[in-house]
Short mmCIF file of C-alpha atoms in Angstrom, two decimals:
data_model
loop_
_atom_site.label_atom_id
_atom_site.label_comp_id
_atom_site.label_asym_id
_atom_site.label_seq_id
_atom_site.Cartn_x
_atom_site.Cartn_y
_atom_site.Cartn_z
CA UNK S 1 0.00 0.00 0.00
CA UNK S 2 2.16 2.85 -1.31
CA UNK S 3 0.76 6.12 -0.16
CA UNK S 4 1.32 10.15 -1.31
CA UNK S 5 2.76 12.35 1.61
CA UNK S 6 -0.26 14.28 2.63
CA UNK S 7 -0.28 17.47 4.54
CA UNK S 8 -2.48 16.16 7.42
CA UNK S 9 -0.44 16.65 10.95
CA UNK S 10 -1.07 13.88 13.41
CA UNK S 11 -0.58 14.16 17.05
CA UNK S 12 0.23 10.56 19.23
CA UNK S 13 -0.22 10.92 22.56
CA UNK S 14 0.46 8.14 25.13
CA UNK S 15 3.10 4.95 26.38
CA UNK S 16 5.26 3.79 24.15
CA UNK S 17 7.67 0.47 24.07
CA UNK S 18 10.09 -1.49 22.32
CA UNK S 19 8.59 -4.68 20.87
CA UNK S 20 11.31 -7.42 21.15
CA UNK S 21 10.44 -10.80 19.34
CA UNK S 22 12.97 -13.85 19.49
CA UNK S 23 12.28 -16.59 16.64
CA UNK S 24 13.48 -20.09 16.77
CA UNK S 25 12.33 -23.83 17.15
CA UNK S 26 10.84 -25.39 19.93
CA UNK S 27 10.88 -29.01 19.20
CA UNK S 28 11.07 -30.37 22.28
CA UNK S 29 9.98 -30.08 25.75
CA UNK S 30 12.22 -29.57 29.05
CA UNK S 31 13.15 -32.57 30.95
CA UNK S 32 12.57 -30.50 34.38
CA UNK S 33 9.16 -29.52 33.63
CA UNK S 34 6.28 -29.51 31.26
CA UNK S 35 7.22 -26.59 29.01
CA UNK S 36 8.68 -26.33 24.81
CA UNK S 37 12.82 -25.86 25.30
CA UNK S 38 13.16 -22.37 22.52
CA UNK S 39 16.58 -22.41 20.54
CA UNK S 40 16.77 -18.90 19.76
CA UNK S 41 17.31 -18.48 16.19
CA UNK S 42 17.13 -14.48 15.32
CA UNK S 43 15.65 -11.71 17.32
CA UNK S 44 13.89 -7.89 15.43
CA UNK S 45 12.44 -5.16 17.58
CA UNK S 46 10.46 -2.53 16.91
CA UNK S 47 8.93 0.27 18.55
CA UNK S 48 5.33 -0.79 20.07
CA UNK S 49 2.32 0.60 21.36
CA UNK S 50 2.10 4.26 20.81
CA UNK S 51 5.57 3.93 18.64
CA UNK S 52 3.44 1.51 16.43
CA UNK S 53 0.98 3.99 15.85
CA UNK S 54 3.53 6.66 14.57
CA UNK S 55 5.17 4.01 12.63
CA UNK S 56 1.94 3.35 10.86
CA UNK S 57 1.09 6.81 10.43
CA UNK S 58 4.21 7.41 8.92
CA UNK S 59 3.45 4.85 6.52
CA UNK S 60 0.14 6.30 5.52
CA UNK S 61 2.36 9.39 4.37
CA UNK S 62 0.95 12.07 6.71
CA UNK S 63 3.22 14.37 9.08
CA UNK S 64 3.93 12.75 12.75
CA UNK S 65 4.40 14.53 15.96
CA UNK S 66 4.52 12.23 19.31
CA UNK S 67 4.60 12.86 23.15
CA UNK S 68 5.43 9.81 24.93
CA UNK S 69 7.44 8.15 27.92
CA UNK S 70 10.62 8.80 28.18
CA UNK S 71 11.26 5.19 30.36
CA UNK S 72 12.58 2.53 28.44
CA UNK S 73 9.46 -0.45 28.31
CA UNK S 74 9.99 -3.64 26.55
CA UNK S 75 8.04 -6.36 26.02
CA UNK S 76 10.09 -9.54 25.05
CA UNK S 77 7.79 -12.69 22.88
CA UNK S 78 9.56 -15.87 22.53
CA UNK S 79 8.18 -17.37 19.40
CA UNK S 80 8.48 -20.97 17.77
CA UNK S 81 9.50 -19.82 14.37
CA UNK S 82 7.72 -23.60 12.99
CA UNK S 83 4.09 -22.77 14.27
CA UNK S 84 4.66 -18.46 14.75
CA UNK S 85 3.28 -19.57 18.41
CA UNK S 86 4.11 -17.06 21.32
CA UNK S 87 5.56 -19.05 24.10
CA UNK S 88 6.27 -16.78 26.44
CA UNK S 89 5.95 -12.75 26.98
CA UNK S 90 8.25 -11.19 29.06
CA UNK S 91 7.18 -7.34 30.30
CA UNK S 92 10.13 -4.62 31.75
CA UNK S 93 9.79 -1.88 33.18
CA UNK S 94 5.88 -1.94 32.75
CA UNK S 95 4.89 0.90 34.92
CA UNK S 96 6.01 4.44 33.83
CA UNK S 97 5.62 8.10 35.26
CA UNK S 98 3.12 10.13 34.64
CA UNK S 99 3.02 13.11 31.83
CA UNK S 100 4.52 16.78 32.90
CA UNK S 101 1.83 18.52 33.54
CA UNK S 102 3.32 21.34 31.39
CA UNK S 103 3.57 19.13 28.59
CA UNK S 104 -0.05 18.55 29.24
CA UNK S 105 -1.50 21.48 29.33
CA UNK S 106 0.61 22.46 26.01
CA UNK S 107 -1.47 20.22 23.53
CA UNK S 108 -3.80 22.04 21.44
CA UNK S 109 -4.95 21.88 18.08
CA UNK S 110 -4.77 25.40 16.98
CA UNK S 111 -0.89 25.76 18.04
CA UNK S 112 1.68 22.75 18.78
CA UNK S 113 4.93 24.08 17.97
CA UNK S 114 3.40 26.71 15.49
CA UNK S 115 1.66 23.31 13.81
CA UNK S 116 -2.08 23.32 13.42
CA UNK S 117 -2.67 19.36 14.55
CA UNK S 118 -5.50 17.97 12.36
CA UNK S 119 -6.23 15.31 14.81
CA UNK S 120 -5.25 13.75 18.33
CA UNK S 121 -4.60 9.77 18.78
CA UNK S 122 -4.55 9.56 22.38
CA UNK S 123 -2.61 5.42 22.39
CA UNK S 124 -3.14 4.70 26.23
CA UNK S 125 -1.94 1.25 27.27
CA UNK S 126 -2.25 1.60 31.23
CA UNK S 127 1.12 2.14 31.84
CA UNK S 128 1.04 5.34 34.00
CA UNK S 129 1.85 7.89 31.14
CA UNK S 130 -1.90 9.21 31.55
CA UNK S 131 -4.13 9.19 33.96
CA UNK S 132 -7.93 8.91 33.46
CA UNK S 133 -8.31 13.07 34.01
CA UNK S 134 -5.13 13.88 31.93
CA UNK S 135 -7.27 11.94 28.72
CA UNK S 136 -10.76 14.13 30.27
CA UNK S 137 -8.76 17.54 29.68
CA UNK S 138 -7.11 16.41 26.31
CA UNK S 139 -10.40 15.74 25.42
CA UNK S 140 -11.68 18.93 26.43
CA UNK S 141 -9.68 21.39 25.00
CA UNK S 142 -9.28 20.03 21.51
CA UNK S 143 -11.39 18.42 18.91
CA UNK S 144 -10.96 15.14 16.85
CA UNK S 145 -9.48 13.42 19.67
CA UNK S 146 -9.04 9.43 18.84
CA UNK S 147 -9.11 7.18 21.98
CA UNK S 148 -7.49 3.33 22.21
CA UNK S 149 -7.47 2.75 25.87
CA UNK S 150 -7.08 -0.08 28.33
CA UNK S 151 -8.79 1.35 30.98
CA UNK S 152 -12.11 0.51 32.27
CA UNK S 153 -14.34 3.31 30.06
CA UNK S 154 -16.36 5.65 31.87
CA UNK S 155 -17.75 9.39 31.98
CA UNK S 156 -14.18 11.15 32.05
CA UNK S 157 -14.01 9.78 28.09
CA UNK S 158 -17.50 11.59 26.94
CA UNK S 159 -15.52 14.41 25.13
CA UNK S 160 -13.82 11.82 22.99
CA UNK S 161 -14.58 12.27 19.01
CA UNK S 162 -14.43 8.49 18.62
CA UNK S 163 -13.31 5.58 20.64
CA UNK S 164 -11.65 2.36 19.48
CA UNK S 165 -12.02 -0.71 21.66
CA UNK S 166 -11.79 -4.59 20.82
CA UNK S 167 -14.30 -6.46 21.80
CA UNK S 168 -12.34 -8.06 25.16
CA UNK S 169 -12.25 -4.85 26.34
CA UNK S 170 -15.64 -3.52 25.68
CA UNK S 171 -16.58 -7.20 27.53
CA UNK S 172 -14.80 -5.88 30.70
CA UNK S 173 -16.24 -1.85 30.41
CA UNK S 174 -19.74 -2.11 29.19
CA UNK S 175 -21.24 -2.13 32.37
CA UNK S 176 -19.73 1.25 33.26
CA UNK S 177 -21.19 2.56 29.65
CA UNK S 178 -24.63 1.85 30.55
CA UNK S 179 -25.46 5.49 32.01
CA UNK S 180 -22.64 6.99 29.57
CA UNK S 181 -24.09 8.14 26.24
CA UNK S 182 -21.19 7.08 23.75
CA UNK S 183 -23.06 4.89 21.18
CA UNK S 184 -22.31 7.35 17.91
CA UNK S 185 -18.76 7.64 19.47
CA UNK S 186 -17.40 3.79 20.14
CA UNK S 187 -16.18 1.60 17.39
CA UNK S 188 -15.66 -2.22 18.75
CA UNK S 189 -13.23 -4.35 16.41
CA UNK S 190 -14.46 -8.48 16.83
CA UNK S 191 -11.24 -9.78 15.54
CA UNK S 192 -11.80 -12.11 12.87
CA UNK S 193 -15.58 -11.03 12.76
CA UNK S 194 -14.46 -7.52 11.35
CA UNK S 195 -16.18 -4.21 13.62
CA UNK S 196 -19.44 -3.39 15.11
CA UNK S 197 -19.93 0.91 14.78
CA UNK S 198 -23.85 1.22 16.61
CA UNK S 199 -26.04 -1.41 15.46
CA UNK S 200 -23.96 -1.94 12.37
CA UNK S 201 -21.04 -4.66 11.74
CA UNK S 202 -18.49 -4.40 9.41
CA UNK S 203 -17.37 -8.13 7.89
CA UNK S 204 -13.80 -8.44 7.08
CA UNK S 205 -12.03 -11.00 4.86
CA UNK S 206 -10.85 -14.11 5.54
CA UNK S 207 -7.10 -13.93 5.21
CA UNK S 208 -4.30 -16.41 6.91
CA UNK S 209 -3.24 -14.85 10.02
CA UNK S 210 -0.08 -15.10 10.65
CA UNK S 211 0.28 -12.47 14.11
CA UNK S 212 -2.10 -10.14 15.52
CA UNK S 213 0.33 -8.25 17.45
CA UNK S 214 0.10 -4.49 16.73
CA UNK S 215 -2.90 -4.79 14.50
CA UNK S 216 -5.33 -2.16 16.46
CA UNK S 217 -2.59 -0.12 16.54
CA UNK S 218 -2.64 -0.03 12.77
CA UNK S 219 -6.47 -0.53 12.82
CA UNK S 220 -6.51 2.73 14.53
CA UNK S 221 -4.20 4.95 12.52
CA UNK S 222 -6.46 3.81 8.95
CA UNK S 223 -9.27 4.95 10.91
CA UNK S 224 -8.00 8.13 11.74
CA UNK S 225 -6.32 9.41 8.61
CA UNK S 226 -8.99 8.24 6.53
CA UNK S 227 -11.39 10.64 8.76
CA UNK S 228 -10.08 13.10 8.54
CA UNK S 229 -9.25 12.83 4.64
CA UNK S 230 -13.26 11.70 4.33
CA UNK S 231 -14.99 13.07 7.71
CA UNK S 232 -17.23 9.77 6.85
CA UNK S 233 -16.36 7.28 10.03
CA UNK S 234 -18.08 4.38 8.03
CA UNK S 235 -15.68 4.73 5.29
CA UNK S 236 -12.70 5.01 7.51
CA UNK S 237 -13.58 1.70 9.67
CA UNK S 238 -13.73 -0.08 6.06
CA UNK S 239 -10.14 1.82 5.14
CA UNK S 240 -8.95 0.57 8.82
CA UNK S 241 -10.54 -2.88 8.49
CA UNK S 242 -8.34 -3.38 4.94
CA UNK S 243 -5.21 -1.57 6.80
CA UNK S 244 -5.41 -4.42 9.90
CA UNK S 245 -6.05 -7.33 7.27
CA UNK S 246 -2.63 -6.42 5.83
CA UNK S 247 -0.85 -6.08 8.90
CA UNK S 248 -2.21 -10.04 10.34
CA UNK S 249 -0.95 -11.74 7.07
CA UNK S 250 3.19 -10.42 8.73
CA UNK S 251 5.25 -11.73 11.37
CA UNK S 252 5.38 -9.14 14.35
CA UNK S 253 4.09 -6.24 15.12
CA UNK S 254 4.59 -4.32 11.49
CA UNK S 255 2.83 -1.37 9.80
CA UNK S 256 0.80 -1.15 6.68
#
């Protein structure tokens, strides 16, 4: 998917990490215990989590500017190269300080650095970067504001233009949505079984899936460049639905 540099300016807001992935064969299991003995083979990294997100809006050709953790997080997967089976995960350094409040109060759309932002992707893993009121001013002050969060969902996220949850997640926060009035505002991906915006599911191919590491992350970024290219959100899930389906057919969390 080769794409023309646009002049749409992006704003990514939230934890980043370094993605770590060791390949090799696990063809037998440990002697000492019931568990596959990994003979590491080769090992890539990447930026993850909000990193992933810039990486895959830089390779929908628009302009890029990020505010994220300074701590060094990585998350290790051992993976048997044979099956592309993750074995084990391995999380460091998985809570992080907060944002500067400074740096917080400094995002706006009109004027970041003299740069009129077109949109906000607030990318919030749970890490400590933000905290639930630090996402309620963001959302405040600015418009366009993109949400993929792991926290539970409640009122503080009402000011959101759209939010993008899988469907685990919605699973664990729908009972907090009940009396929060977010139904033109929540898109749910189902995996496999595409995304539900309202009453209305998207279907997505069936392709061979070879990782789904990383793929919201790129589901997310289609969805919000093609947005704000279209303002039409139905046309930018089916744009961010063909994004992901790339994305699952790769080893690794990779962009588009």
């Amino acid at each position: 998917m080769n794409q023309v540099k646009e002049n749409i300016n992006i704003l990514v807001v939230g934890d980043t990490c370094t993605d770590k992935f060791v390949y090799g064969p696990a063809i037998r299991i440990a002697p000492e215990a019931p568990v596959p003995v990994l003979n590491p083979k080769n090992i890539s990294t990447n930026l993850g989590m909000a990193g992933n997100v810039v990486n895959n809006l830089k390779s929908l050709g628009v302009n890029v500017l990020s505010i994220v953790n300074e701590e060094i997080v990585t998350k290790t997967r051992y993976v048997d190269d044979r099956s592309g089976q993750i074995l084990l995960r391995v999380d460091e350094n998985d809570k992080i300080k907060r944002i500067n409040k400074d740096v917080l109060t400094s995002i706006k759309n009109n004027n970041l650095n003299n740069i009129k932002i077109d949109a906000i992707i607030i990318s919030d893993y749970d890490k400590g970067f933000l905290k639930e009121k630090d996402i309620k001013y963001i959302c405040q002050n600015n418009f366009n504001v993109f949400i993929d969060t792991k926290k539970i969902v409640d009122s503080w996220i009402i000011d959101a233009t759209f939010i993008k949850i899988n469907h685990i997640e919605f699973e664990r926060t729908k009972y907090t949505l009940k009396d929060v009035d977010i139904e033109d505002k929540l898109v749910v991906t189902l995996s496999s079984k595409g995304c539900k915006y309202k009453d209305e599911i998207f279907p997505v191919k069936k392709v061979s899936i070879k990782d789904v590491s990383g793929a919201g992350d790129t589901f997310l970024s289609g969805l919000v460049v093609e947005y704000i290219k279209t303002k039409d959100i139905r046309k930018a899930i089916l744009f961010a639905q063909k994004c992901a389906t790339i994305v699952v057919q790769k080893l690794g969390v990779s962009t588009i």
